[in-house]
mmCIF file of C-alpha atoms in Angstrom:
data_model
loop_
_atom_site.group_PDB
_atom_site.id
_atom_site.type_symbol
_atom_site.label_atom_id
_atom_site.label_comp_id
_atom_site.label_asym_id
_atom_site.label_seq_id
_atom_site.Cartn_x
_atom_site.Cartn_y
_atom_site.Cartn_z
ATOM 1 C CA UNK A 15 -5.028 5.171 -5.543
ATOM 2 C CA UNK A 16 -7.385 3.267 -3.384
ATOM 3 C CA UNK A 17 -5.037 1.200 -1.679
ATOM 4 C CA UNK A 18 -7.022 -1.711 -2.618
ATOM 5 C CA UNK A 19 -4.852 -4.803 -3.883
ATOM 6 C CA UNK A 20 -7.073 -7.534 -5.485
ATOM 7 C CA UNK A 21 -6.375 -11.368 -5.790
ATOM 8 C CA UNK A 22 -8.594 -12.214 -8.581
ATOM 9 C CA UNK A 23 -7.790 -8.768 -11.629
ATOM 10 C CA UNK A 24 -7.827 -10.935 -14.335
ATOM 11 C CA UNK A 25 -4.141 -11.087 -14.930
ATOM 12 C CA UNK A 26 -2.826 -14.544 -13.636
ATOM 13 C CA UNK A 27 0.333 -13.905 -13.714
ATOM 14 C CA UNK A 28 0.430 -11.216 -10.989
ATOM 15 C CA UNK A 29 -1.184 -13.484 -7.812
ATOM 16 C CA UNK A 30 2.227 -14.203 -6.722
ATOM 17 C CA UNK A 31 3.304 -10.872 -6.262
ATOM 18 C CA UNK A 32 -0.488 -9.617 -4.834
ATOM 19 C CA UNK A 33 0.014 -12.132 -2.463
ATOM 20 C CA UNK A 34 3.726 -11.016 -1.258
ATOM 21 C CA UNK A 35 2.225 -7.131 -1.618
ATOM 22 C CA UNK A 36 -0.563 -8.370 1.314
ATOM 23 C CA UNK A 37 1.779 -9.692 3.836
ATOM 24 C CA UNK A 38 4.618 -6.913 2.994
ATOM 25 C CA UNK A 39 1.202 -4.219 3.719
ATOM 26 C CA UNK A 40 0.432 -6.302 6.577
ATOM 27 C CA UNK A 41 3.768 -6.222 8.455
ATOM 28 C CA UNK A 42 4.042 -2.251 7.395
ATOM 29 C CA UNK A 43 4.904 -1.551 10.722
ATOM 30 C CA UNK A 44 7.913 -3.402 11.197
ATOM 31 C CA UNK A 45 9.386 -1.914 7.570
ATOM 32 C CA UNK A 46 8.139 1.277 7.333
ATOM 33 C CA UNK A 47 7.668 2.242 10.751
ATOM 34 C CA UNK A 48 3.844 2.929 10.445
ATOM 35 C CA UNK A 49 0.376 1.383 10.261
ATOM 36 C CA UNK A 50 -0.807 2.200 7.131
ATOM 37 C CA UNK A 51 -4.149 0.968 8.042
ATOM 38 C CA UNK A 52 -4.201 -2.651 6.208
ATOM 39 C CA UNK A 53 -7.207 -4.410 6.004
ATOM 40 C CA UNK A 54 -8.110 -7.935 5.053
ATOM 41 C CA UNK A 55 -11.231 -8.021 3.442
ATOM 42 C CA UNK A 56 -12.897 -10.789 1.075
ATOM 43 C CA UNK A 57 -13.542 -10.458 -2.525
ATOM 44 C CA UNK A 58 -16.486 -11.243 -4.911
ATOM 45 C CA UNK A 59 -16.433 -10.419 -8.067
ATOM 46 C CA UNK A 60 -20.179 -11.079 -9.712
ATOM 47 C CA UNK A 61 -21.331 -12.557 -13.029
ATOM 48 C CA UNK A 62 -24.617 -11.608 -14.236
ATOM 49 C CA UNK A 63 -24.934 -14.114 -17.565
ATOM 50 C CA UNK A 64 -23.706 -17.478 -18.130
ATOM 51 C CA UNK A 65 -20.611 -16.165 -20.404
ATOM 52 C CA UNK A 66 -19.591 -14.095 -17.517
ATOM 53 C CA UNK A 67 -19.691 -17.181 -15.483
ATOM 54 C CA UNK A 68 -17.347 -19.239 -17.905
ATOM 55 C CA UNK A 69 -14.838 -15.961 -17.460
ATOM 56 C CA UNK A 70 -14.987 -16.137 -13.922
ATOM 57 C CA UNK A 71 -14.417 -20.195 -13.834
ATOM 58 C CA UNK A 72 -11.228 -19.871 -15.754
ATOM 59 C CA UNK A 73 -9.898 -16.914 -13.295
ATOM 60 C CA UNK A 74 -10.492 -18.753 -10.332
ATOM 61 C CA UNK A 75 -8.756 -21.630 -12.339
ATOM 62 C CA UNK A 76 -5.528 -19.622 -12.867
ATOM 63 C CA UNK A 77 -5.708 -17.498 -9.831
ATOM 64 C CA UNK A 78 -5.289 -20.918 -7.692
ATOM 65 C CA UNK A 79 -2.481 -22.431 -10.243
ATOM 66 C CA UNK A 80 -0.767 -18.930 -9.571
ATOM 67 C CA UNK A 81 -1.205 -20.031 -5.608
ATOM 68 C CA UNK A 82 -3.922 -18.467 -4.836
ATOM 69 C CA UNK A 83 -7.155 -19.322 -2.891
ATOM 70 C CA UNK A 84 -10.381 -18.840 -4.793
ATOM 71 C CA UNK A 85 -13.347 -20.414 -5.593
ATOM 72 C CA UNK A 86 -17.008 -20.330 -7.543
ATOM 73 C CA UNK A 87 -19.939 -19.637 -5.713
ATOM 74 C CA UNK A 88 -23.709 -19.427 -6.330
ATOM 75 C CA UNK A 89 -25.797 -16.873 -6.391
ATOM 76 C CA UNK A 90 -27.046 -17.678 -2.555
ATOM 77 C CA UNK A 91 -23.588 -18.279 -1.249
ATOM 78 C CA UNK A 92 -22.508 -14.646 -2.841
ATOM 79 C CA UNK A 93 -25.207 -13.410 -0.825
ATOM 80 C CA UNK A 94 -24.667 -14.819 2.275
ATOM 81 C CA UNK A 95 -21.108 -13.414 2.080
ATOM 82 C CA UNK A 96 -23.206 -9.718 0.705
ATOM 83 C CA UNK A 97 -26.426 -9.478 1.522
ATOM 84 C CA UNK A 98 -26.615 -6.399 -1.151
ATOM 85 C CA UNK A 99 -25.518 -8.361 -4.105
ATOM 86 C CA UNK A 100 -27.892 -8.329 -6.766
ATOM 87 C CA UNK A 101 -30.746 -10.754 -7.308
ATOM 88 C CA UNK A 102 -29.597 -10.717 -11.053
ATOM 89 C CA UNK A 103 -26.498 -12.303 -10.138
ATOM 90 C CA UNK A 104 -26.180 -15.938 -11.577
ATOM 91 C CA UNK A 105 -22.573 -16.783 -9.744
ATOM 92 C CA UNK A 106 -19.491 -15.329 -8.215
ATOM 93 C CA UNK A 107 -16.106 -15.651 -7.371
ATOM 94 C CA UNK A 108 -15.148 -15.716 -4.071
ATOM 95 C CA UNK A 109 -11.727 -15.056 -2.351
ATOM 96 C CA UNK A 110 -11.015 -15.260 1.697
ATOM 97 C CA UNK A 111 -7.958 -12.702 0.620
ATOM 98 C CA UNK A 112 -7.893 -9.619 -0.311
ATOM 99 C CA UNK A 113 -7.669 -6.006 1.035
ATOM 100 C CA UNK A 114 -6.576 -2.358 0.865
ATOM 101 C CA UNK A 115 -4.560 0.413 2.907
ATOM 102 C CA UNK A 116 -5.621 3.797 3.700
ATOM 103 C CA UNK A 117 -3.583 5.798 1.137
ATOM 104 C CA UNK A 118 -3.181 8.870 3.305
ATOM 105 C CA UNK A 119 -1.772 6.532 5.572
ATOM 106 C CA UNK A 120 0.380 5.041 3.081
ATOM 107 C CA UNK A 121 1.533 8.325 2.006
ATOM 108 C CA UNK A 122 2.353 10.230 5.128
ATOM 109 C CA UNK A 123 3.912 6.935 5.696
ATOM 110 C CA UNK A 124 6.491 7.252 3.149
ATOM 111 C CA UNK A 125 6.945 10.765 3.263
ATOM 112 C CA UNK A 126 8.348 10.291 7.244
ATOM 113 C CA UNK A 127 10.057 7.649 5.846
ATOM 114 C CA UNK A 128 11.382 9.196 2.956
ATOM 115 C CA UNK A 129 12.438 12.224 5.445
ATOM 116 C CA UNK A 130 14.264 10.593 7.423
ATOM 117 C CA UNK A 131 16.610 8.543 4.734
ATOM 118 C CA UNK A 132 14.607 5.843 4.392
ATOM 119 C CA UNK A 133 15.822 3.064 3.590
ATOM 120 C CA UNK A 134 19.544 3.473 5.479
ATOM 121 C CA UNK A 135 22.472 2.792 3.828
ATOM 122 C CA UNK A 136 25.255 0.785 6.031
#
């Protein structure tokens, strides 16, 4: 696992709970007891022809019915937000949330956890 937790994956249907999985990763801390190294990062995902495009269009479409914050860019915009995207690219979609945890982290993580009862029972 990469630890990386993506807004815009094609399925619709799962922003809501990507978004709760960020700010549950986020606040780690307080419910696990440990940084597991969350990071907010942006996403882009590319589209090289015109029917790739369209695709992209109707995910951004869903992903911000579902509650989510994306949107299309152009070619130049996906390069002013990376500088190593292709010069093939046509458009992108853009998102100001997404992001990953460092899985060794995340792991050792839940194995204290898991060592020490986790969760307690009252």
């Amino acid at each position: 696992n990469t630890g990386h937790v993506a807004l815009m994956d094609g399925r619709a249907y799962r922003v809501p709970y990507v978004l709760r999985s960020m700010d549950l990763w986020q606040q780690a801390a307080g419910w696990l007891g440990a940084d597991v190294g969350w990071r907010d990062r942006v996403g882009l995902k590319l589209a090289f022809t015109e029917a790739e495009a369209g695709e992209l269009a109707h995910q951004v479409a869903e992903t911000r019915e579902q509650g989510g914050v994306a949107e299309m860019v152009g070619a130049n915009r996906a390069r002013q937000i990376e500088p190593a995207v292709s010069s093939r690219v046509l458009a992108a979609a853009w998102t100001p949330r997404e992001g990953h945890a460092n899985p060794l982290l995340l792991a050792n993580a839940f194995t204290a956890a898991l060592a020490h009862n986790w969760p307690r029972r009252k």
